Amino acid sequence: MSSCFVEIGHHQKAKAGEHSYGDVILKRFIREENRRLVVLSDGMGSGIKANVLASLTASMALNFVSERKSIAEAFERIFNILPECSVRKMGYATFTIIDMLGDSRVSLIVYDNPLPFLLRQGEIVELDWQSTELATKGYCGRSVSTASFKPLSGDRLFAFSDGISQSGLGRTSEWGRAGAIDYTRRALRECPGIVARDLSEKLVNKAELNDKIGLKDDASHITI
């Protein structure tokens, strides 16, 4: 942003028993455009295989979006390149792309990840999500969600993998994406000045507590 400081923090933990993250977070600052890009990708499964899928997806998404490729073109290229799963017969990884153009516009592109959410003065801002149906072979019937907004000073944007939103599944029925939002708002009321990385760490730790005996999936969280 030209007139505001942008703080980007994240935290990750691997699925219990795994040493490699199945989620990958990449960031890029394009100085000449005053543009910041953040990508979160969640590879199918866990461990090394998931990390490979997520790394490929995140790096390609970062490159295509920085070159201002269309959603359809970027998606087609990404999923034609991914290694094919022998069981599902497709290369599968989800992604969330956050494209921040100075202080004028933030654009979001989400495929199969929990939708990010925006807090403004502690209140949830309902974004106008649009859905684009995919025609890519093997992905027909699926869709990519997009939204954009003009950022204001003090805004906080959150994105995460389903290891956060689905934590405690079957035990903590009130959690989900709504639970993550409520917990985030409580954390901010208790500590309004908390830094981005620490807030992300709190959410990942909460997900781990929800799962009781260790995370049942890789958990990644981004705070902007």
CSV table of C-alpha atoms in Angstrom, one decimal:
chain,number,residue,atom,x,y,z
A,1,MET,CA,0.0,0.0,0.0
A,2,SER,CA,1.2,3.5,-0.7
A,3,SER,CA,-0.1,5.1,2.5
A,4,CYS,CA,-0.5,2.2,4.9
A,5,PHE,CA,1.8,-0.5,6.2
A,6,VAL,CA,0.9,-4.0,5.2
A,7,GLU,CA,1.8,-6.7,7.7
A,8,ILE,CA,1.6,-10.3,6.5
A,9,GLY,CA,2.1,-13.2,8.9
A,10,HIS,CA,1.4,-16.9,8.8
A,11,HIS,CA,1.8,-20.1,10.8
A,12,GLN,CA,1.7,-23.8,9.9
A,13,LYS,CA,1.8,-27.2,11.5
A,14,ALA,CA,1.9,-30.6,9.8
A,15,LYS,CA,-0.5,-33.4,10.3
A,16,ALA,CA,0.4,-35.4,13.4
A,17,GLY,CA,3.1,-38.0,12.5
A,18,GLU,CA,4.2,-36.1,9.3
A,19,HIS,CA,7.5,-34.2,9.0
A,20,SER,CA,6.6,-32.3,5.8
A,21,TYR,CA,3.8,-29.8,5.3
A,22,GLY,CA,1.1,-30.8,2.9
A,23,ASP,CA,0.2,-27.0,2.7
A,24,VAL,CA,2.5,-24.5,1.0
A,25,ILE,CA,2.4,-20.7,1.4
A,26,LEU,CA,4.3,-18.4,-1.0
A,27,LYS,CA,4.6,-14.6,-1.1
A,28,ARG,CA,5.9,-12.2,-3.7
A,29,PHE,CA,6.3,-8.4,-3.7
A,30,ILE,CA,6.3,-6.8,-7.2
A,31,ARG,CA,7.9,-3.4,-6.3
A,32,GLU,CA,7.4,-1.6,-9.6
A,33,GLU,CA,3.6,-2.3,-9.4
A,34,ASN,CA,3.4,-1.8,-5.6
A,35,ARG,CA,1.8,-5.2,-5.6
A,36,ARG,CA,1.8,-8.0,-3.1
A,37,LEU,CA,0.8,-11.6,-3.9
A,38,VAL,CA,0.2,-14.4,-1.3
A,39,VAL,CA,-0.7,-18.0,-2.3
A,40,LEU,CA,-1.8,-20.8,0.0
A,41,SER,CA,-2.1,-24.3,-1.6
A,42,ASP,CA,-3.2,-27.5,0.0
A,43,GLY,CA,-2.0,-30.7,-1.7
A,44,MET,CA,-4.1,-33.8,-1.7
A,45,GLY,CA,-3.2,-36.1,1.3
A,46,SER,CA,-0.3,-35.3,3.5
A,47,GLY,CA,3.5,-35.5,3.7
A,48,ILE,CA,6.0,-35.4,0.8
A,49,LYS,CA,3.4,-36.2,-1.9
A,50,ALA,CA,1.0,-33.4,-0.8
A,51,ASN,CA,3.9,-31.0,-0.4
A,52,VAL,CA,5.0,-31.6,-4.1
A,53,LEU,CA,1.4,-31.0,-5.3
A,54,ALA,CA,1.0,-27.9,-3.2
A,55,SER,CA,4.5,-26.5,-4.1
A,56,LEU,CA,3.8,-26.9,-7.8
A,57,THR,CA,0.4,-25.4,-7.6
A,58,ALA,CA,1.5,-22.4,-5.4
A,59,SER,CA,4.5,-21.5,-7.6
A,60,MET,CA,2.5,-21.8,-10.8
A,61,ALA,CA,-0.4,-19.8,-9.4
A,62,LEU,CA,2.0,-17.1,-8.2
A,63,ASN,CA,3.6,-16.8,-11.7
A,64,PHE,CA,0.4,-16.9,-13.7
A,65,VAL,CA,-1.4,-14.3,-11.5
A,66,SER,CA,1.7,-12.0,-11.5
A,67,GLU,CA,1.5,-12.1,-15.3
A,68,ARG,CA,-2.2,-11.3,-15.1
A,69,LYS,CA,-3.4,-14.5,-16.8
A,70,SER,CA,-7.1,-15.1,-16.7
A,71,ILE,CA,-8.5,-17.5,-14.1
A,72,ALA,CA,-9.5,-20.0,-16.7
A,73,GLU,CA,-6.1,-20.0,-18.4
A,74,ALA,CA,-4.2,-20.2,-15.1
A,75,PHE,CA,-6.3,-23.1,-13.9
A,76,GLU,CA,-6.0,-25.0,-17.1
A,77,ARG,CA,-2.3,-24.8,-17.1
A,78,ILE,CA,-1.9,-25.6,-13.4
A,79,PHE,CA,-4.0,-28.7,-13.4
A,80,ASN,CA,-2.6,-30.0,-16.7
A,81,ILE,CA,0.9,-30.0,-15.2
A,82,LEU,CA,0.2,-31.5,-11.8
A,83,PRO,CA,1.2,-35.2,-11.4
A,84,GLU,CA,-1.9,-37.4,-11.6
A,85,CYS,CA,-3.1,-39.3,-8.6
A,86,SER,CA,-3.3,-43.0,-9.3
A,87,VAL,CA,-6.6,-43.3,-7.3
A,88,ARG,CA,-8.5,-40.1,-8.3
A,89,LYS,CA,-6.9,-39.9,-11.8
A,90,MET,CA,-6.2,-36.2,-11.4
A,91,GLY,CA,-3.6,-33.9,-10.0
A,92,TYR,CA,-5.3,-32.3,-7.1
A,93,ALA,CA,-4.4,-29.3,-4.9
A,94,THR,CA,-6.5,-26.5,-3.7
A,95,PHE,CA,-5.4,-22.8,-3.7
A,96,THR,CA,-6.2,-19.4,-2.3
A,97,ILE,CA,-4.7,-16.4,-4.1
A,98,ILE,CA,-4.5,-12.9,-2.5
A,99,ASP,CA,-3.5,-10.2,-4.9
A,100,MET,CA,-3.0,-6.7,-3.2
A,101,LEU,CA,-2.6,-3.8,-5.6
A,102,GLY,CA,-1.3,-0.9,-3.5
A,103,ASP,CA,-4.1,0.5,-1.4
A,104,SER,CA,-6.6,0.5,-4.2
A,105,ARG,CA,-7.8,-3.1,-4.5
A,106,VAL,CA,-7.5,-6.6,-3.0
A,107,SER,CA,-8.5,-9.5,-5.2
A,108,LEU,CA,-9.2,-13.0,-4.0
A,109,ILE,CA,-9.3,-16.2,-6.0
A,110,VAL,CA,-10.2,-19.5,-4.2
A,111,TYR,CA,-10.4,-23.0,-5.4
A,112,ASP,CA,-11.8,-25.6,-2.9
A,113,ASN,CA,-10.2,-23.9,0.2
A,114,PRO,CA,-12.3,-22.3,3.0
A,115,LEU,CA,-13.3,-18.8,1.9
A,116,PRO,CA,-11.1,-16.0,3.4
A,117,PHE,CA,-12.9,-13.5,5.6
A,118,LEU,CA,-12.4,-9.8,6.3
A,119,LEU,CA,-12.7,-8.0,9.7
A,120,ARG,CA,-13.2,-4.2,9.7
A,121,GLN,CA,-13.2,-2.6,13.1
A,122,GLY,CA,-13.8,-6.0,14.6
A,123,GLU,CA,-16.9,-6.7,12.4
A,124,ILE,CA,-17.2,-9.2,9.6
A,125,VAL,CA,-17.5,-7.6,6.1
A,126,GLU,CA,-19.5,-9.8,3.8
A,127,LEU,CA,-17.6,-9.9,0.5
A,128,ASP,CA,-19.4,-10.3,-2.8
A,129,TRP,CA,-18.2,-13.7,-3.9
A,130,GLN,CA,-18.7,-14.7,-7.5
A,131,SER,CA,-18.5,-18.3,-8.8
A,132,THR,CA,-16.9,-19.3,-12.1
A,133,GLU,CA,-17.6,-22.9,-13.3
A,134,LEU,CA,-14.7,-24.8,-14.6
A,135,ALA,CA,-14.6,-26.6,-18.0
A,136,THR,CA,-11.2,-28.3,-17.4
A,137,LYS,CA,-11.3,-32.0,-18.0
A,138,GLY,CA,-11.7,-33.9,-14.7
A,139,TYR,CA,-12.9,-30.7,-12.9
A,140,CYS,CA,-16.2,-30.1,-14.6
A,141,GLY,CA,-18.9,-29.1,-12.1
A,142,ARG,CA,-16.3,-27.5,-9.8
A,143,SER,CA,-15.9,-23.8,-9.5
A,144,VAL,CA,-13.5,-21.0,-8.6
A,145,SER,CA,-14.7,-18.3,-6.2
A,146,THR,CA,-13.6,-14.7,-6.7
A,147,ALA,CA,-14.1,-11.5,-4.7
A,148,SER,CA,-12.5,-8.1,-4.4
A,149,PHE,CA,-12.6,-5.1,-2.1
A,150,LYS,CA,-11.0,-1.7,-1.4
A,151,PRO,CA,-8.9,-2.1,1.7
A,152,LEU,CA,-9.1,0.5,4.6
A,153,SER,CA,-6.6,1.2,7.3
A,154,GLY,CA,-7.1,-1.3,10.2
A,155,ASP,CA,-8.6,-4.0,8.0
A,156,ARG,CA,-7.6,-7.6,8.8
A,157,LEU,CA,-7.9,-10.3,6.2
A,158,PHE,CA,-7.6,-14.1,7.1
A,159,ALA,CA,-7.1,-17.1,4.9
A,160,PHE,CA,-6.6,-20.7,5.9
A,161,SER,CA,-6.6,-24.4,4.9
A,162,ASP,CA,-9.3,-26.8,5.9
A,163,GLY,CA,-7.1,-28.2,8.6
A,164,ILE,CA,-8.3,-25.1,10.5
A,165,SER,CA,-12.0,-25.1,9.6
A,166,GLN,CA,-12.4,-28.9,9.8
A,167,SER,CA,-10.5,-29.4,13.0
A,168,GLY,CA,-12.4,-31.2,15.7
A,169,LEU,CA,-14.7,-32.7,13.1
A,170,GLY,CA,-17.2,-34.9,14.9
A,171,ARG,CA,-16.2,-33.5,18.3
A,172,THR,CA,-16.4,-29.7,18.1
A,173,SER,CA,-19.6,-29.3,16.0
A,174,GLU,CA,-19.7,-25.6,16.5
A,175,TRP,CA,-16.3,-24.9,15.0
A,176,GLY,CA,-16.0,-24.8,11.1
A,177,ARG,CA,-15.4,-21.5,9.3
A,178,ALA,CA,-17.9,-19.7,11.6
A,179,GLY,CA,-16.0,-21.0,14.7
A,180,ALA,CA,-12.7,-19.7,13.2
A,181,ILE,CA,-14.3,-16.3,12.7
A,182,ASP,CA,-15.7,-16.2,16.3
A,183,TYR,CA,-12.4,-17.3,17.8
A,184,THR,CA,-10.5,-14.7,15.8
A,185,ARG,CA,-12.8,-11.9,16.9
A,186,ARG,CA,-12.4,-13.0,20.6
A,187,ALA,CA,-8.6,-13.1,20.2
A,188,LEU,CA,-8.6,-9.5,18.8
A,189,ARG,CA,-10.9,-8.2,21.6
A,190,GLU,CA,-8.5,-9.7,24.2
A,191,CYS,CA,-5.4,-8.4,22.4
A,192,PRO,CA,-6.2,-5.7,19.8
A,193,GLY,CA,-2.5,-5.0,18.9
A,194,ILE,CA,-1.5,-8.7,18.4
A,195,VAL,CA,0.9,-9.0,15.4
A,196,ALA,CA,-0.1,-11.0,12.4
A,197,ARG,CA,2.1,-14.0,12.9
A,198,ASP,CA,1.1,-14.4,16.5
A,199,LEU,CA,-2.6,-14.3,15.6
A,200,SER,CA,-2.1,-17.0,12.9
A,201,GLU,CA,-0.2,-19.1,15.5
A,202,LYS,CA,-3.2,-18.8,17.9
A,203,LEU,CA,-5.6,-20.1,15.3
A,204,VAL,CA,-3.3,-23.1,14.3
A,205,ASN,CA,-2.9,-24.0,18.0
A,206,LYS,CA,-6.6,-23.8,18.5
A,207,ALA,CA,-7.2,-26.2,15.6
A,208,GLU,CA,-4.7,-28.6,17.2
A,209,LEU,CA,-6.6,-28.4,20.5
A,210,ASN,CA,-9.8,-29.1,18.6
A,211,ASP,CA,-8.3,-32.3,17.3
A,212,LYS,CA,-7.3,-33.4,20.8
A,213,ILE,CA,-4.5,-35.8,20.1
A,214,GLY,CA,-2.7,-34.0,17.3
A,215,LEU,CA,-3.8,-32.4,14.0
A,216,LYS,CA,-5.7,-34.7,11.7
A,217,ASP,CA,-4.7,-32.6,8.7
A,218,ASP,CA,-2.1,-30.0,7.9
A,219,ALA,CA,-3.2,-26.6,9.2
A,220,SER,CA,-2.1,-23.3,7.7
A,221,HIS,CA,-3.3,-19.8,8.5
A,222,ILE,CA,-2.5,-16.4,7.0
A,223,THR,CA,-3.2,-13.0,8.6
A,224,ILE,CA,-2.9,-9.8,6.7
